[in-house]
Coordinates of C-alpha atoms and ligand atoms in Angstrom, one line a residue:
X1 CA -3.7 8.2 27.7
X2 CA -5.3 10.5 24.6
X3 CA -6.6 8.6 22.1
X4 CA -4.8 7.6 18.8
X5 CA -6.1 8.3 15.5
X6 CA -7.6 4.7 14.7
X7 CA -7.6 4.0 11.1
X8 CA -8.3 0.5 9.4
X9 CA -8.0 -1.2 6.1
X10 CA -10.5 -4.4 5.6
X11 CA -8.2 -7.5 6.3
X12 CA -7.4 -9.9 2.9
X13 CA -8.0 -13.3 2.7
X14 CA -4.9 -14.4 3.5
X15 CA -5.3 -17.3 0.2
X16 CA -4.7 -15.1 -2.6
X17 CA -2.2 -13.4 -3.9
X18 CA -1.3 -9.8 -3.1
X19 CA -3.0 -7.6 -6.1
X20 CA -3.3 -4.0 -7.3
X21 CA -6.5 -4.0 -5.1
X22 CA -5.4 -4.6 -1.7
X23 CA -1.9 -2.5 -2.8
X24 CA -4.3 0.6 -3.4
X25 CA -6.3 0.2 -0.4
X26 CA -3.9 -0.4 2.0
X27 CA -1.7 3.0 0.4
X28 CA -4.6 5.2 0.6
X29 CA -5.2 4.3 4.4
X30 CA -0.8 4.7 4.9
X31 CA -1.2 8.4 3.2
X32 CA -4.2 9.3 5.3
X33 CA -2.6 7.6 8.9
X34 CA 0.6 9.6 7.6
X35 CA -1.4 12.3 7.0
X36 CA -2.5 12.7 10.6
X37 CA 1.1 12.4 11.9
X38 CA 2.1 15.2 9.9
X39 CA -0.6 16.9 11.9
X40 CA 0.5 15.6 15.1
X41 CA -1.7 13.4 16.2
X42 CA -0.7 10.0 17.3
X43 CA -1.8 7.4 15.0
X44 CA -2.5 3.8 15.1
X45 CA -3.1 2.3 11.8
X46 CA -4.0 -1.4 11.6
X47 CA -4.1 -4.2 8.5
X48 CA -4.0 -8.0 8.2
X49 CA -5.2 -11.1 7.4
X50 CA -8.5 -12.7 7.3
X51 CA -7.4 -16.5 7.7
X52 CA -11.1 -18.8 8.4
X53 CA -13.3 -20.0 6.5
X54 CA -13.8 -22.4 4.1
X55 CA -11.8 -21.1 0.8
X56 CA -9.1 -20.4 3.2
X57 CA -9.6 -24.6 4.2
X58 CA -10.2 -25.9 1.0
X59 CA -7.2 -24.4 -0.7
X60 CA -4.5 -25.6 2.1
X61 CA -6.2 -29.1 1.7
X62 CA -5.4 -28.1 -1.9
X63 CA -1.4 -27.3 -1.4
X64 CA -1.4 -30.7 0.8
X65 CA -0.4 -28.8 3.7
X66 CA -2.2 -28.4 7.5
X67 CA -4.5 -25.2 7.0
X68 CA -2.4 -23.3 10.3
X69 CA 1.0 -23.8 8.2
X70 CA -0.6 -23.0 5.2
X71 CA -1.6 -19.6 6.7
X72 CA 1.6 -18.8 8.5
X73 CA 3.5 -19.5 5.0
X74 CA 1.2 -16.9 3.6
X75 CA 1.3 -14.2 6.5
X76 CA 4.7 -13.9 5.9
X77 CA 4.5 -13.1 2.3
X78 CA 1.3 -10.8 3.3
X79 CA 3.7 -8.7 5.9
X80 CA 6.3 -8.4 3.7
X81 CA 4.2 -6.9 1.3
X82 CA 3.1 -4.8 3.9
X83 CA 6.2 -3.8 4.6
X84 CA 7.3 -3.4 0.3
X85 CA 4.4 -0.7 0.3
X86 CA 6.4 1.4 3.1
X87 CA 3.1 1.5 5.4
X88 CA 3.3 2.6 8.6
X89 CA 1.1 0.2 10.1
X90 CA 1.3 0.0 14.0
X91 CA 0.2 -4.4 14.4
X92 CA -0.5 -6.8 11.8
X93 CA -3.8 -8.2 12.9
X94 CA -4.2 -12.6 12.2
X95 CA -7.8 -13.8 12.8
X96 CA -6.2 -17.0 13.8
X97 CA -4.1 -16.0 16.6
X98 CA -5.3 -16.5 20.5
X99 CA -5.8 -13.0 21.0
X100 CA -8.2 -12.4 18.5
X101 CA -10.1 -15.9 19.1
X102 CA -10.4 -14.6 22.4
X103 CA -12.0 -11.7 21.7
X104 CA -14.4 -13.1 19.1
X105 CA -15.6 -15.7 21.5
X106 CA -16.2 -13.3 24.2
X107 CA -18.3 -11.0 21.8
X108 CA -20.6 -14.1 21.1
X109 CA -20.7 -14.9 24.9
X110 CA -21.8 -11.5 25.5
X111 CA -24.5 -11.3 22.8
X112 CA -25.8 -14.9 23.7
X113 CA -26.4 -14.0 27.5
X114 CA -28.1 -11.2 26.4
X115 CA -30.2 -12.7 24.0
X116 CA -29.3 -11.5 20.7
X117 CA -28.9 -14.8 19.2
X118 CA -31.8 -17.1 18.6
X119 CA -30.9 -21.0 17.3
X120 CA -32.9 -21.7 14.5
X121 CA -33.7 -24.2 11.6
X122 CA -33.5 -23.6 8.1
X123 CA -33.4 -25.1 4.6
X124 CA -32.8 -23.4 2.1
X125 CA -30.1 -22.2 -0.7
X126 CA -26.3 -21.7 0.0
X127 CA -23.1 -20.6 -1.7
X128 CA -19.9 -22.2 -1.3
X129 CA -18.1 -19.5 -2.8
X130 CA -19.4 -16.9 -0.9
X131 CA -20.1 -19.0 2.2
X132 CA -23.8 -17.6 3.0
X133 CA -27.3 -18.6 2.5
X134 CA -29.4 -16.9 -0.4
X135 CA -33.0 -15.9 -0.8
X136 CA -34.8 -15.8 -3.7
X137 CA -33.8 -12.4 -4.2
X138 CA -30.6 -13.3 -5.1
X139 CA -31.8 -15.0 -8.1
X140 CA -31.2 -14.1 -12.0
X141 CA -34.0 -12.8 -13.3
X142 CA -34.6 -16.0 -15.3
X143 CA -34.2 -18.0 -12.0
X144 CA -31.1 -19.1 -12.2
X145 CA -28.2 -18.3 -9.8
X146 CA -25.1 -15.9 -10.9
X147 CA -22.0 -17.2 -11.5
X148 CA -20.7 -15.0 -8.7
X149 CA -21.9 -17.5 -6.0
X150 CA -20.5 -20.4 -7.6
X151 CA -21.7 -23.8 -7.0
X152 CA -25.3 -23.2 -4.8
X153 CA -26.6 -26.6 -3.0
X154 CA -29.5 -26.7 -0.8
X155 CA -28.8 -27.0 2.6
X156 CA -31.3 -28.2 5.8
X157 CA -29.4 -27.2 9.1
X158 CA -29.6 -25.8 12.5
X159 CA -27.4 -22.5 12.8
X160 CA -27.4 -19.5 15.8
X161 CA -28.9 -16.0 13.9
X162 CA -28.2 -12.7 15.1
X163 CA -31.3 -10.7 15.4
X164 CA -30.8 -7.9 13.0
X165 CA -34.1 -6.5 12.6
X166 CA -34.7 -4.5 15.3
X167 CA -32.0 -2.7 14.9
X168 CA -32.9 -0.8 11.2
X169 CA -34.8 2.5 12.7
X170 CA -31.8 3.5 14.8
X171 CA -29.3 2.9 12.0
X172 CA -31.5 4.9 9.2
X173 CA -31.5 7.9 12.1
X174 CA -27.5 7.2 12.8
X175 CA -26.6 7.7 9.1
X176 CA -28.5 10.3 8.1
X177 CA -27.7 12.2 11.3
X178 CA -24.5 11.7 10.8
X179 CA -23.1 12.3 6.7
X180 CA -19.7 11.8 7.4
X181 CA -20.2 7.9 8.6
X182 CA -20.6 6.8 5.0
X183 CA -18.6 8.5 2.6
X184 CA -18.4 9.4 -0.3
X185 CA -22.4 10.3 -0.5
X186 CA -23.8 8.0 -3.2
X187 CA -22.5 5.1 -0.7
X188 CA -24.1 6.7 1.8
X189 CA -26.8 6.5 -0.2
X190 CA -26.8 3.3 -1.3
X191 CA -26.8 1.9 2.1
X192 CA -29.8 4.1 3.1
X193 CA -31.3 3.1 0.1
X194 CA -31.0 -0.6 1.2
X195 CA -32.2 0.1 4.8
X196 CA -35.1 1.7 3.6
X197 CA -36.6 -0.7 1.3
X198 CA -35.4 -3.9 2.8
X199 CA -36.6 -6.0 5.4
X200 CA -33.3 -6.9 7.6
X201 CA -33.1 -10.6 7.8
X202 CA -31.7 -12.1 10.6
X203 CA -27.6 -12.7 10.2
X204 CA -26.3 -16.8 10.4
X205 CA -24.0 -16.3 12.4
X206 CA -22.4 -19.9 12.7
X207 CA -21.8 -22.6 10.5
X208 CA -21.9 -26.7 11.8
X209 CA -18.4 -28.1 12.5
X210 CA -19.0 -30.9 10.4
X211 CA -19.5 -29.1 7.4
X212 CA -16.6 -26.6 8.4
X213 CA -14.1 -26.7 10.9
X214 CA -11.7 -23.7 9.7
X215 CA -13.2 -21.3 12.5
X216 CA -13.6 -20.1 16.0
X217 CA -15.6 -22.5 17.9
X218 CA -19.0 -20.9 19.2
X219 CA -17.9 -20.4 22.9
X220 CA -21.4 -21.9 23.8
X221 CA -21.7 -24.5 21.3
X222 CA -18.8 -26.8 20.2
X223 CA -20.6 -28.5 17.3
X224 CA -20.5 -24.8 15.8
X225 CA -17.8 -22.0 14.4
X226 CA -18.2 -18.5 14.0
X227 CA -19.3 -17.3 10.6
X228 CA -16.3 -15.9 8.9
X229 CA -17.8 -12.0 8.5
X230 CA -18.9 -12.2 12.7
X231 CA -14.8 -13.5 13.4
X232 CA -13.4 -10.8 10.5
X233 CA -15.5 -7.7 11.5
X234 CA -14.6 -8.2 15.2
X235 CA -10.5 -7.6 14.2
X236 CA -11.4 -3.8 14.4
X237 CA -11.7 -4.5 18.4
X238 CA -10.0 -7.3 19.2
X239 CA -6.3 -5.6 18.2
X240 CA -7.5 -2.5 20.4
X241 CA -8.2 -5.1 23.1
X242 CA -5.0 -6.5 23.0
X243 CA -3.4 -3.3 22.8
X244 CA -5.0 -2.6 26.8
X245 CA -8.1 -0.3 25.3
X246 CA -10.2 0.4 27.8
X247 CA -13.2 1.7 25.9
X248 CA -12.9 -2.1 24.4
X249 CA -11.9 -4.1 27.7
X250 CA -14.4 -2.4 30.2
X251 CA -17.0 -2.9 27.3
X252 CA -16.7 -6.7 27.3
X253 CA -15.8 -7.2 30.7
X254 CA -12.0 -8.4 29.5
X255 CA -9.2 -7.5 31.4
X256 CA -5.8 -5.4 30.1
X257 CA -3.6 -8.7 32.1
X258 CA -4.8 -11.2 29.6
X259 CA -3.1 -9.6 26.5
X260 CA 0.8 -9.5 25.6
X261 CA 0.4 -5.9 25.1
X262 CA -2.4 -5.2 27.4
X263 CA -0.6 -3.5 29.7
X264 CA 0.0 -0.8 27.1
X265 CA -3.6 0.3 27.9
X266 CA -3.3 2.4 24.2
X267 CA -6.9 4.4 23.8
X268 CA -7.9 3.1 20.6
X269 CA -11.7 2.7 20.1
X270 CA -13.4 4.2 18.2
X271 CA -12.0 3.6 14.8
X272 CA -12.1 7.2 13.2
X273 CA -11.7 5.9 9.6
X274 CA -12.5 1.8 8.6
X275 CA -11.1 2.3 4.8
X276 CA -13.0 -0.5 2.6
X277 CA -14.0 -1.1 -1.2
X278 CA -17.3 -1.0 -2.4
X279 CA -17.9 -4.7 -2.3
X280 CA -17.8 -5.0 1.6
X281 CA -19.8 -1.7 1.8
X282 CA -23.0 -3.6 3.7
X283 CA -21.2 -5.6 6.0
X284 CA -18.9 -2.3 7.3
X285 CA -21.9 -0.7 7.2
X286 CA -25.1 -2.3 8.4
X287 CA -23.6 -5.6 9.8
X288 CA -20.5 -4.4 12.1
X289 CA -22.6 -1.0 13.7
X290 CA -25.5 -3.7 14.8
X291 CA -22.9 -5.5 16.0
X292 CA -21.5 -3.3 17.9
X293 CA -24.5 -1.6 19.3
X294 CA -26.0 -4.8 20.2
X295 CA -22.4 -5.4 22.3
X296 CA -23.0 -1.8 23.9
X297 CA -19.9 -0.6 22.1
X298 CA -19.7 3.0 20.4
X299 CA -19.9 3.3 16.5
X300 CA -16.5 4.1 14.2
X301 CA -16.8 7.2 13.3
X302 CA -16.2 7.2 9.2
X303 CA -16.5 4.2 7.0
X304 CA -14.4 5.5 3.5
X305 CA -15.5 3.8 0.9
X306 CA -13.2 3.0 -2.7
X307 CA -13.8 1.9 -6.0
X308 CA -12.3 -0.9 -7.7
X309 CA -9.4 -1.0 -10.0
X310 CA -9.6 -2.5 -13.6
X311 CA -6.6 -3.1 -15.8
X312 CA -6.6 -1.0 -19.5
X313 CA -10.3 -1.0 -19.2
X314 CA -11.4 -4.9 -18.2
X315 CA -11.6 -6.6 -15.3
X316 CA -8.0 -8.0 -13.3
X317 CA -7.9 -11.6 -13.7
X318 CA -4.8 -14.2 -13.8
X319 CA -6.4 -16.4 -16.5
X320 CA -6.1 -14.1 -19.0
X321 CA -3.2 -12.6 -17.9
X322 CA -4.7 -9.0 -17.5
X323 CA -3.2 -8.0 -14.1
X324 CA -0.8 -5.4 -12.7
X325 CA 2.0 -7.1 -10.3
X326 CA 2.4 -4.7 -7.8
X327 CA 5.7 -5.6 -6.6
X328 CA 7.1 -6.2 -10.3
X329 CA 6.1 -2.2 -10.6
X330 CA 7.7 -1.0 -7.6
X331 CA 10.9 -3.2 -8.5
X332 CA 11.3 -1.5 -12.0
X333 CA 10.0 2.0 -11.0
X334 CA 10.3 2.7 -7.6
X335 CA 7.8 2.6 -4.6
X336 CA 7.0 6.2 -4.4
X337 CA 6.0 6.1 -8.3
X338 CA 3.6 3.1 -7.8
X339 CA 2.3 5.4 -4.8
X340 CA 1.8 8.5 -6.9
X341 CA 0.3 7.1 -9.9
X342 CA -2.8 5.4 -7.6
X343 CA -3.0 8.1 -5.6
X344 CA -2.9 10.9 -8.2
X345 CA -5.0 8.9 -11.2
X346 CA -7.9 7.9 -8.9
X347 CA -10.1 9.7 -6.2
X348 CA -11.4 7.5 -3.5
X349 CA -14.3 6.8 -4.6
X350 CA -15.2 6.1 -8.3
X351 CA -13.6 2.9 -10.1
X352 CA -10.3 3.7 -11.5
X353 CA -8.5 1.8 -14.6
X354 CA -4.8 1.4 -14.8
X355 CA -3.2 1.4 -18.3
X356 CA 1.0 1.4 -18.3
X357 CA 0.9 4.1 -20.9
X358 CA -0.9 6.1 -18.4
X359 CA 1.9 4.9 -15.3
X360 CA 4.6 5.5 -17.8
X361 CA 3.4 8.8 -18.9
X362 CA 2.8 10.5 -15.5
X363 CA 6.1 9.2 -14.2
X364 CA 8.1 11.0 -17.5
X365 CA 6.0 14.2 -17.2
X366 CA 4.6 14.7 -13.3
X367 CA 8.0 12.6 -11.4
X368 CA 10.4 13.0 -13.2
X369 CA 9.9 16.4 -15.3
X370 CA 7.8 18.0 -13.2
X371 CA 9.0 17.8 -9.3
X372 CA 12.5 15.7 -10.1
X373 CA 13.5 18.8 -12.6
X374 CA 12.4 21.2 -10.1
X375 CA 14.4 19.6 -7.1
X376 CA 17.4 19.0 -9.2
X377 CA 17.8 21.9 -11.2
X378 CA 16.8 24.4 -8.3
X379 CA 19.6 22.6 -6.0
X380 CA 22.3 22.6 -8.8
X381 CA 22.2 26.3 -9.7
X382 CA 22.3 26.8 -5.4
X383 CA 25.7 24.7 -5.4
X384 CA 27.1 25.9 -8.9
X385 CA 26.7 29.4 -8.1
X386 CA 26.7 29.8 -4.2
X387 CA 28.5 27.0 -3.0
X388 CA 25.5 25.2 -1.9
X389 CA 25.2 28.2 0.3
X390 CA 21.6 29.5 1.1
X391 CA 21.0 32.7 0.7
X392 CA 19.3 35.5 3.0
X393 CA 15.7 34.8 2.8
X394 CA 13.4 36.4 0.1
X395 CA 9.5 36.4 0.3
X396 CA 8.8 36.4 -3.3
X397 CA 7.2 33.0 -3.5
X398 CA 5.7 32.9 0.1
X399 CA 1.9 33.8 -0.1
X400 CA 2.0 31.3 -3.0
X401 CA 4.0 28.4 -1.2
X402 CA 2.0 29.4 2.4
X403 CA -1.7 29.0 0.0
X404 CA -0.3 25.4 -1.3
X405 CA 0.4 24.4 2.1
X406 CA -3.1 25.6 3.8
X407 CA -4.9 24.0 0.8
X408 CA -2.9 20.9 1.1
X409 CA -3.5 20.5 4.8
X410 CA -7.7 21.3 4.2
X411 CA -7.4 18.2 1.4
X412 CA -5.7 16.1 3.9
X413 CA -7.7 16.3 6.8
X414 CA -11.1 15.5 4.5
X415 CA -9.0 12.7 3.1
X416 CA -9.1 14.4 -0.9
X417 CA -5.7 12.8 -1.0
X418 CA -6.2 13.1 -4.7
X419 CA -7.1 16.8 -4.5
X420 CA -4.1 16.9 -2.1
X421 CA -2.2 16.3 -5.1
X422 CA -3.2 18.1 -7.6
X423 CA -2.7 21.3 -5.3
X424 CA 0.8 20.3 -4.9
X425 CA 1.6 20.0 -8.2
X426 CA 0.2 23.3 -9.0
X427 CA 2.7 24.7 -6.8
X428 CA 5.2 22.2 -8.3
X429 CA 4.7 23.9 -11.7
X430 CA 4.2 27.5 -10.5
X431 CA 7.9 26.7 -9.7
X432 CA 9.1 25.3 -12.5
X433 CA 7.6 28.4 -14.2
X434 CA 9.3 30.6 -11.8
X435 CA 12.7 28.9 -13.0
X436 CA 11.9 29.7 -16.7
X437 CA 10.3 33.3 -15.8
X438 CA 13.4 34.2 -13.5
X439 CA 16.0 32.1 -15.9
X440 CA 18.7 32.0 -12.8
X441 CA 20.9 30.9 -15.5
X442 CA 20.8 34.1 -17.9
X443 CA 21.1 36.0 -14.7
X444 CA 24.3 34.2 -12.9
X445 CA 26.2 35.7 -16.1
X446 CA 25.7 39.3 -15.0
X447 CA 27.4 40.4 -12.0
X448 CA 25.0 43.2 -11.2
X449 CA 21.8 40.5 -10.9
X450 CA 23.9 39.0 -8.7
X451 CA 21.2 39.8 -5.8
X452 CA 18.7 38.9 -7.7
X453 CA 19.9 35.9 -8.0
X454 CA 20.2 35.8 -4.9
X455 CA 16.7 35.8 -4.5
X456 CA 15.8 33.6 -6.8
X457 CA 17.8 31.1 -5.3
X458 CA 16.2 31.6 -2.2
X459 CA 12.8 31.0 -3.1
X460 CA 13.6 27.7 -5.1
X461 CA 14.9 26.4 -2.4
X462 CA 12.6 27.4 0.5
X463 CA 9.8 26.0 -2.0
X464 CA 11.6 23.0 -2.8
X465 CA 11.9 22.2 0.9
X466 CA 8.1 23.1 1.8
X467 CA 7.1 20.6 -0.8
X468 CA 9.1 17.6 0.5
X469 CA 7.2 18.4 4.0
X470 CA 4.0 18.5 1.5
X471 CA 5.0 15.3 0.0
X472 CA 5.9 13.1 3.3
X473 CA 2.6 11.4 3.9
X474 CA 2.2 10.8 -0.4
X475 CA 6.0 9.7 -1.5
X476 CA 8.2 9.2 1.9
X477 CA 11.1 8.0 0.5
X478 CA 11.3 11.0 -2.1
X479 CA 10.3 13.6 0.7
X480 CA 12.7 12.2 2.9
X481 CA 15.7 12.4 0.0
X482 CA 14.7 16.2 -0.8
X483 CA 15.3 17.1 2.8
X484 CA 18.7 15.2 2.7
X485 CA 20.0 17.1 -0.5
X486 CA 18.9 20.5 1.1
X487 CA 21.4 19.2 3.9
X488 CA 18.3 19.0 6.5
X489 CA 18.5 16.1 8.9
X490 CA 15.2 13.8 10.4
X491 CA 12.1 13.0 8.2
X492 CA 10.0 16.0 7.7
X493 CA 7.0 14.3 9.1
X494 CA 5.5 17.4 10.7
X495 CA 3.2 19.7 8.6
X496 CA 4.2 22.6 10.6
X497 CA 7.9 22.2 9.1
X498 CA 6.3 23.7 6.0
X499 CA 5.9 27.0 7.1
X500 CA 8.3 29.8 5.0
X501 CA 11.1 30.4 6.1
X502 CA 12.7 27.6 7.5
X503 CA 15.9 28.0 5.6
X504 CA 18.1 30.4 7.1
X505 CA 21.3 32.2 5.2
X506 CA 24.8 30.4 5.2
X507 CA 22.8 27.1 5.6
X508 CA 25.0 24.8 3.5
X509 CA 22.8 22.0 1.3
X510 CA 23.7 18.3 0.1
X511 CA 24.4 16.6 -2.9
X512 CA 21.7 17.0 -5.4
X513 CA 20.8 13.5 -7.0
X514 CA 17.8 12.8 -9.4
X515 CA 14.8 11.7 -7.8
X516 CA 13.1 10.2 -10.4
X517 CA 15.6 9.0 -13.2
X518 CA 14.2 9.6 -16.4
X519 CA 13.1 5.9 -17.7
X520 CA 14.1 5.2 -21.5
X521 CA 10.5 5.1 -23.0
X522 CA 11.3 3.4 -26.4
X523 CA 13.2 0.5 -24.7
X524 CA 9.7 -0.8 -22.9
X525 CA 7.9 -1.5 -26.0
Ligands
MSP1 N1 -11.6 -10.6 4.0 C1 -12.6 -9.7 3.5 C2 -12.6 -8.4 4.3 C3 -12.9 -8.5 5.7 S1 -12.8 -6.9 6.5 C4 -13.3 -7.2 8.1 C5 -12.3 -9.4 2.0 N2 -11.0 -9.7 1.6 S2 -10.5 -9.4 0.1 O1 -9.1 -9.9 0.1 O2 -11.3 -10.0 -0.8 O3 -10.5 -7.9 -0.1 C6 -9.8 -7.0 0.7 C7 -10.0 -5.6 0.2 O4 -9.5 -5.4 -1.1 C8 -11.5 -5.2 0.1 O5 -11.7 -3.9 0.7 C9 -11.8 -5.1 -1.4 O6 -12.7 -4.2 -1.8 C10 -10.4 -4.7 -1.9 N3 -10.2 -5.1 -3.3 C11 -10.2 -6.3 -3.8 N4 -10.1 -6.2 -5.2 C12 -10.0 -4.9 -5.6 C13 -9.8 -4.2 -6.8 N5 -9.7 -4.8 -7.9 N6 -9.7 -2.8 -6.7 C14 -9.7 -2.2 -5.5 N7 -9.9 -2.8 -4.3 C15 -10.2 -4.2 -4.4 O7 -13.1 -8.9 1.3

């Protein structure tokens, strides 16, 4: 079996509430899996849940409610946001189901026989919050520890560590041999910058039972469970193992029979894109390539890295209130806007700041002005003055529409899904130009333009359609409703449908509806 296009978000902890920041990420990754389809390729796109550890324990014991029902209330709320966002995910990875366990444990197995873990005692400092020991380097300047670890207590314990160290030469060469693993650049290098003037210490790779039981017990070791990064990382395998990978199965000596889906035998691993933020950057992209080496398992091939969104210039937070709902959003404006406006306002990349004036203003002038106008008023003037007929074809617009296309498709592959875009709104307002430069409707009242409108027609149309083919992997729903009102059947979910031309005279279109209804503006104050 070929292999699949492999692309990952990082899995949420499944206690919190679905936010702005997990919406973004998990869009970006659906645009780029899409992306790939368009192109051909089969894709596999995975997300999910994160479920151990001990926030995840402490909150259930919170709610009053056993930490495995507290999770599976939550999942469901997590998929169907999944499923709110349009993604096209292929599984819906949960760290606490048996196939995953299985996986995890087997990975520590492996490592322990061949000695890559070492059991060790240690005293020292650890946060709650963020469940991991500190050095000294961690400190404030002053001494003091940073509210970002929460409460810190001094711990004496024995715990399994990962040997890391070893393993910083061969990375350093991997990533700079390699530019495309971390990207953008200045987290490439950032990581390099860390590798190079840092000592790797050894990872803790278990935490005592006593002190936590919310985890996957250490195969070799009942008094201990996995460290919540070790069991989280390894979801990025453990689906393609269930899914019957064999890069994955022969790697850790599993077999395809003890999976559901095993027999499936999909070709999976390596991940081609792991899309993160910027917070997780070190664990994507020190931790999880040692790991994986160390297993004898190839590296993913890109780690994408995003910024972080703030709300009308401050950081999200439910205290004070400063947060963007983004279901309440796609309820009043529509999924694809919500899609457009994160896609279109922020590269991947750089931190990006929502403001509603900013959503409401792109929505009036880029949806609903820009390519709802052209759609509607290009489709109308077709039926009004041809019957909705098309006419012959006409090459006026085609090296223009045939640029947009090649441009978009370069964008798409690098994963400029903002550049992507902007390209296709340049042809989007070439062609609302053409409207006004042409004026169809000056030209409809005299019979002798009549083949010039013609034409003109013509070349609306055939644009109109190559841009909902543009549009598919950024706004679905209002790619899939252009090709309906041309009268065009299936999803146009293949790149190659964009090629000029595809319209052929007499074809009869639909019923032209608005795409993006224009929103009263004053009535949101
Ligand atoms: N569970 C870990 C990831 C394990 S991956 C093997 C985790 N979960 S999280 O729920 O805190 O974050 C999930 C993703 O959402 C991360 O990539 C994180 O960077 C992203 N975001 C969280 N808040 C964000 C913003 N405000 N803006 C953009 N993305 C943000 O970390």
């Amino acid at each position: 079996m070929s292999k699949r296009f492999y692309i990952t978000t990082a899995i949420d902890y499944v206690n919190g509430e679905p936010h702005l920041g997990h919406a973004y990420e998990k869009i970006i990754t659906d645009v780029i899996a899409r992306a790939h389809v368009a192109m051909g390729e089969e894709v596999f796109f995975l997300t999910g849940l994160d479920e151990h550890g001990q926030k995840v324990e402490q909150t259930a014991v919170r709610a009053g409610k056993p930490t495995q029902q507290f999770c599976d209330e939550l999942a469901a709320t997590w998929q169907a946001f999944a499923k709110k966002l349009g993604l096209i995910n292929a599984d819906f990875v949960r760290t606490t189901s048996e196939q995953h366990k299985r996986v995890v444990q087997t990975v520590l197995s492996r490592l322990n026989d061949a000695g890559q873990f070492e059991r060790r005692h240690h005293k020292g400092w650890y946060s709650t919050k963020e469940e991991t020991f500190l050095t000294d380097k961690d400190r404030n300047e002053d001494g003091t520890w940073d509210a970002k670890w929460g409460e810190v207590i001094e711990l004496e314990e024995d715990n399994f560590y990962f040997f890391l160290g070893k393993h910083q030469q061969w990375l350093i060469d991997h990533i700079e041999a390699n530019p495309d693993f971390v990207q953008p650049d200045y987290r490439r290098n950032e990581v390099l910058g860390f590798l190079k003037n840092n000592d790797l210490a050894d990872l803790c790779s278990s935490r005592p039972k006593e002190r936590l039981s919310w985890g996957i017990p250490f195969p070799f070791d009942e008094n201990y469970v996995t460290y919540v990064w070790f069991d989280a990382l390894t979801n990025y395998i453990s689906i393609p193992a269930a899914h019957g990978d064999s890069c994955v199965l022969d790697g850790l000596g599993l077999k395809a029979a003890d999976f559901d889906k095993g027999a499936e035998g999909l070709s999976l691993w390596p991940a081609d894109v792991h899309v993160i933020g910027k917070d997780i950057l070190r664990f994507h992209t020190v931790y999880w390539p040692i790991m994986l080496k160390a297993m004898g398992l190839p590296l993913p091939k890109q780690v994408l890295v995003h910024g972080w969104w703030q709300k009308a210039g401050e950081k999200m937070s439910k205290t004070t209130g400063n947060v963007v709902e983004p279901i309440a959003v796609i309820d009043e404006w529509g999924l694809d806007a919500f899609r457009f406006y994160v896609v279109k306002e922020l590269d991947i990349g750089p931190d990006g700041n929502w403001t509603d004036d900013g959503f409401a203003s792109r929505y009036s002038a880029e949806l609903a002005n820009g390519l709802g106008n052209l759609v509607n008023r290009s489709l109308k003037m077709l039926g009004r003055y041809r019957d909705g007929k098309v006419p012959a074809r006409n090459d006026e617009l085609a090296k223009e529409v045939e640029a947009a296309v090649a441009e978009t498709v370069e964008h798409l592959k690098s994963a400029k899904l903002q550049a992507g875009l902007q390209t296709i709104w340049r042809l989007i307002d070439r062609a609302n130009q053409y409207v006004d430069q042409t004026a169809p409707f000056k030209l409809a009242k005299d019979p002798e333009q009549s083949s010039r409108l013609d034409e003109v027609l013509y070349n609306l149309a055939e644009t109109v359609r190559g841009l909902a083919v543009l549009l598919w992997p950024y706004l679905p729903d209002a790619s899939t409703k252009i090709y309906r009102q041309l009268g065009l059947g299936g999803e146009p979910n293949r790149l190659s449908l964009a090629n000029w031309g595809g319209l052929t005279e007499g074809h009869q279109i639909g019923e032209p509806e608005p795409l993006f209804p224009r929103k009263d503006l004053a009535k949101k104050d």
